[in-house]
Amino acid sequence: MSEQELSQYIRAAKTHLRGLTDVRAAFAEVRDAMLAEVDAIGDLRASGGAVIPELDYAALANDRVSDATRAEIRHRGCAVVRGVFDKAQVADWNDEIGDYIARNDYLSKAREKAGIDKYFADLADGAPQIYGLYWSRPQVMARQDLAMAATKRFLNRLWDVAGPMGDEFDPDHDFAYADRTRRREPGDTTLGLSPHMDSGSYERWLDPAYQKIYGAIFAGHWQRYDPWKATFRTQTREYASPAVCSMFRTFQGWTGLTTQGPADGTLSLLPLSQSIAYFLLRALQDDVADDDLCGAMPGRALGASPEWHGDILHGLTSIPVVEPGDTVWWHPDVIHAVANEHNGQDYANVIYIGASPVCAKNAAYVAKQAQAFLAGRSAPDFAPEDYEVDFVGRATVDDLTALGRAQMGL
């Protein structure tokens, strides 16, 4: 699609959406409600209270998570699940990834291919130096671990999967989505990510499935919008580009390999699952040009900027201190960011692992991903850097358990 065609497409979509309700009044109502939530978050932070829900893996595994905790996760759109993996196991994984990087001279090869991944190019702090590795043994082991599967099963079940043509996805079975790893050294100032959402940029206004997902918001009834209703979620189509996730994820997430928290250049979240209503209606206001969606661009992360969304961004809250083996999860509509500076004393390392349940959309992707795995190529959603084709120590089919094979569609 050319730039001119996209501009016309945006104009037409905005004309349609603006005709569904009084968007000025609808936005004013949403803004008031979200700012009240943001103020409450600020008060909770000031009092030392926990803004982001936390639970222990043991409670999850033994079905002892309270209804109140489940409700809080649905309200906040995020959670920290502690103790999914044993600390000693995670320490070994962290060391093994470091050895894998050094043994195969990854950094020299990465410098030769710098700039291939453009996904974060329009965010204020530029492209993060995240390692374009997908098939190290620790990454594969963590994805196929039974504790990880149980954690994702719990999270998937927070969704209402019923749809007009049957269940949108199977909450009890998950496909593996091969993502990258982050290794951020103390003192680093290059890896910041300004606030954004993934899983589509302008698509959230233009794609027919997204319009149906957010139908209540666009019709001026944001209170009726259910972020956990899966209907049409697996029908969305994203603009293809390096690092745009084309699988449906119930939660984005990562597994901590090292201790990290608010001072360590790590993750912040806007912990409000319904804040997408503010975001969508903001772009339909009169002060935004008819061919603009507050800066949304095809094939890019959807940025949340001080220019357009400054009042709600005061709710951004750093994750608490997490330990090796803890996991962090957030709803695909939740705004998140990575701090500009790592002021801690140790590396802030993670493996990115989200929850991507079994459904037709994800099965189509997994078939392509399996071929990339077998050849050691980069995962299909990402820039074709293909570092690992000849890497020593790369995981192979022999490293997969029966669950791992199923998750990979093999």
XYZ file of C-alpha atoms in Angstrom, residues 75-360:
286
model
C -8.488 -4.957 35.883
C -4.773 -4.211 35.651
C -4.120 -6.225 32.496
C -0.815 -7.527 33.850
C 0.755 -9.718 36.496
C 4.005 -11.001 37.950
C 4.058 -14.762 38.468
C 6.889 -15.586 40.845
C 8.942 -18.739 41.042
C 7.979 -20.356 37.756
C 11.538 -21.656 37.387
C 14.156 -22.698 39.923
C 16.812 -20.033 40.474
C 19.707 -22.432 40.001
C 18.267 -23.632 36.697
C 17.849 -20.053 35.520
C 21.413 -19.160 36.522
C 22.646 -22.030 34.362
C 20.480 -20.839 31.461
C 21.791 -17.299 31.796
C 25.400 -18.519 31.706
C 24.694 -20.821 28.770
C 23.188 -18.006 26.693
C 26.243 -15.880 27.436
C 28.516 -18.714 26.311
C 26.381 -19.239 23.195
C 26.768 -15.565 22.269
C 30.528 -15.523 22.882
C 31.333 -18.890 21.286
C 29.562 -17.940 18.067
C 30.877 -14.338 17.922
C 27.340 -12.977 17.776
C 28.259 -9.345 18.457
C 30.604 -9.037 15.480
C 28.032 -10.600 13.179
C 25.252 -8.387 14.535
C 27.218 -5.220 13.780
C 27.415 -6.298 10.148
C 23.614 -6.543 9.953
C 22.722 -3.481 12.010
C 19.605 -1.675 10.855
C 17.693 -4.614 9.373
C 15.107 -4.500 12.154
C 13.153 -1.219 11.742
C 10.245 -1.995 14.076
C 11.111 0.541 16.783
C 12.644 3.141 14.460
C 9.975 5.767 15.100
C 9.993 5.512 18.878
C 11.696 8.275 20.780
C 14.608 6.213 22.012
C 15.367 4.297 18.847
C 15.976 0.616 18.280
C 16.737 -1.556 21.303
C 19.860 -3.700 21.096
C 18.036 -6.943 21.785
C 19.761 -10.143 20.724
C 18.316 -11.625 17.536
C 18.574 -15.175 18.843
C 15.678 -17.642 18.883
C 17.049 -21.167 19.160
C 19.543 -21.303 22.006
C 18.917 -24.333 24.193
C 17.828 -22.254 27.229
C 15.206 -20.412 25.180
C 13.821 -23.675 23.831
C 13.944 -25.372 27.246
C 12.080 -22.513 28.928
C 9.350 -22.445 26.261
C 8.607 -26.151 26.559
C 8.847 -26.418 30.338
C 5.774 -27.871 32.079
C 5.694 -25.002 34.581
C 5.630 -22.479 31.741
C 2.785 -24.420 30.110
C 0.811 -24.377 33.374
C 1.388 -20.644 33.788
C 0.152 -19.894 30.286
C -2.850 -22.176 30.789
C -3.840 -20.152 33.860
C -3.446 -16.880 31.994
C -5.340 -18.093 28.922
C -8.261 -19.101 31.132
C -8.698 -15.492 32.242
C -10.185 -14.896 28.782
C -13.749 -15.581 27.633
C -13.031 -17.784 24.625
C -16.614 -18.231 23.393
C -17.250 -16.924 19.880
C -20.149 -16.978 17.399
C -18.570 -19.868 15.489
C -17.184 -21.759 18.481
C -14.282 -21.118 20.821
C -11.783 -18.569 19.481
C -8.862 -20.541 20.902
C -7.981 -23.502 23.095
C -6.916 -22.055 26.468
C -5.364 -25.316 27.639
C -2.844 -25.764 24.825
C -0.272 -23.305 23.611
C 1.987 -22.983 20.600
C 5.564 -21.818 21.099
C 6.270 -18.333 19.769
C 10.014 -17.970 19.258
C 11.085 -14.512 20.373
C 14.403 -12.976 21.301
C 16.410 -12.354 24.457
C 17.544 -9.153 26.189
C 20.881 -8.739 27.933
C 21.277 -5.220 29.306
C 24.494 -4.299 31.047
C 24.758 -1.912 34.042
C 25.161 1.720 33.031
C 23.606 1.194 29.606
C 21.722 4.172 28.126
C 20.985 2.801 24.641
C 18.167 0.313 25.131
C 15.272 2.559 26.171
C 11.859 2.036 24.588
C 9.360 4.854 24.770
C 5.751 3.904 25.657
C 4.057 1.770 23.023
C 1.787 -1.144 22.195
C 2.521 -4.066 19.889
C 0.178 -6.310 17.853
C -0.773 -3.712 15.276
C -0.540 0.047 14.824
C -3.032 1.700 12.447
C -4.720 -1.717 12.148
C -6.435 -1.080 15.473
C -8.616 1.516 13.751
C -8.649 0.180 10.187
C -8.727 -3.611 10.344
C -12.333 -4.967 10.201
C -11.710 -7.496 12.983
C -10.206 -4.864 15.261
C -13.182 -2.592 14.555
C -15.435 -5.394 15.801
C -13.276 -6.076 18.865
C -13.491 -2.420 19.833
C -17.050 -1.958 18.569
C -18.473 -0.853 21.915
C -15.766 1.807 22.282
C -16.278 3.186 18.788
C -20.052 3.227 19.419
C -19.594 5.392 22.509
C -20.221 2.656 25.107
C -16.728 2.024 26.433
C -18.038 0.535 29.704
C -19.455 -2.375 27.681
C -16.075 -3.164 26.163
C -14.568 -6.347 27.612
C -10.775 -6.580 27.119
C -11.000 -10.293 27.907
C -13.591 -11.208 25.291
C -11.734 -13.207 22.649
C -14.289 -12.850 19.857
C -12.570 -11.680 16.646
C -9.153 -11.518 18.344
C -7.849 -14.397 16.260
C -9.216 -12.837 13.057
C -7.063 -9.706 13.016
C -4.546 -9.154 10.227
C -1.421 -7.125 10.910
C 0.724 -5.214 8.450
C 3.674 -7.485 7.725
C 7.099 -6.139 8.665
C 10.131 -7.238 10.695
C 9.199 -7.808 14.363
C 5.412 -7.339 14.039
C 3.845 -10.303 15.820
C 1.444 -12.100 13.497
C 0.391 -14.625 16.127
C -2.406 -13.949 18.587
C -1.014 -13.586 22.089
C -3.298 -13.538 25.115
C -0.367 -12.056 27.028
C 3.004 -10.705 26.095
C 5.623 -11.696 28.581
C 9.149 -12.424 29.631
C 11.066 -14.628 32.028
C 13.677 -12.985 34.226
C 17.194 -14.439 34.093
C 18.618 -11.986 36.627
C 17.369 -9.850 39.511
C 15.957 -6.557 38.193
C 13.575 -3.822 39.248
C 12.745 -0.102 39.060
C 16.361 1.173 38.869
C 17.586 -1.465 36.445
C 16.451 -0.178 33.058
C 13.592 -2.605 32.830
C 9.853 -2.711 32.140
C 7.143 -0.199 33.024
C 3.443 -0.794 32.374
C 0.299 1.322 32.251
C -1.687 -1.150 34.356
C -5.203 -0.530 33.037
C -6.732 -3.102 30.722
C -9.392 -0.652 29.505
C -7.012 2.218 28.706
C -7.214 1.254 25.024
C -10.558 3.118 24.965
C -8.734 6.385 25.694
C -6.114 5.576 23.086
C -8.563 4.773 20.279
C -10.891 7.722 20.835
C -8.005 10.175 21.222
C -7.082 9.696 17.556
C -10.623 10.626 16.448
C -10.598 14.090 18.020
C -10.696 17.305 15.987
C -7.107 18.336 16.814
C -5.750 15.255 14.996
C -5.398 15.527 11.208
C -7.842 13.508 9.137
C -5.080 11.287 7.740
C -3.289 10.846 11.082
C -3.848 8.413 13.947
C -1.670 10.139 16.535
C 1.429 9.048 14.665
C 0.515 5.405 14.025
C 2.556 3.961 11.167
C 2.357 0.633 9.312
C 4.802 -2.001 10.470
C 5.861 -0.040 13.534
C 5.166 -0.231 17.245
C 2.169 1.926 18.163
C 3.706 4.753 20.155
C 2.057 6.542 23.059
C 3.500 10.038 23.030
C 3.528 13.035 25.395
C 2.080 15.093 22.526
C -1.112 13.058 22.255
C -1.349 10.912 25.376
C 0.643 12.773 28.019
C -2.045 12.939 30.707
C -2.583 9.175 30.849
C 1.122 8.300 30.766
C 1.487 9.444 34.371
C 0.135 6.010 35.226
C 3.200 4.198 33.866
C 4.504 2.058 36.705
C 7.734 0.096 36.920
C 7.502 -3.593 37.666
C 8.569 -4.524 41.204
C 11.892 -6.230 41.797
C 11.763 -9.662 40.196
C 14.123 -12.544 40.774
C 15.565 -15.121 38.372
C 12.753 -17.492 37.428
C 9.969 -14.949 37.926
C 7.810 -14.095 34.913
C 6.062 -10.866 33.878
C 2.916 -10.765 31.719
C 0.777 -8.058 30.116
C -2.355 -7.894 27.929
C -1.697 -7.093 24.239
C -3.522 -3.755 24.577
C -1.456 -2.559 27.562
C 0.982 0.311 27.000
C 4.506 -0.545 28.115
C 7.978 0.979 28.046
C 11.599 0.258 28.936
C 13.553 2.775 31.006
C 16.247 4.803 29.248
C 18.973 4.055 31.794
C 20.100 0.959 33.641
C 21.378 2.321 36.960
C 21.708 -1.025 38.702
C 24.747 -3.139 39.475
C 24.082 -6.272 37.428
C 22.852 -7.327 34.014
C 19.087 -7.105 33.419
C 18.528 -10.217 31.296
C 15.290 -11.803 30.108
C 13.923 -14.361 27.670
C 10.813 -13.127 25.861
C 8.044 -15.733 26.133
C 4.404 -14.833 25.549
C 1.193 -16.862 25.705
C 0.062 -17.884 22.214
C -2.778 -20.415 22.440
C -3.784 -22.974 19.858
C -6.033 -21.477 17.162
C -6.121 -21.456 13.368
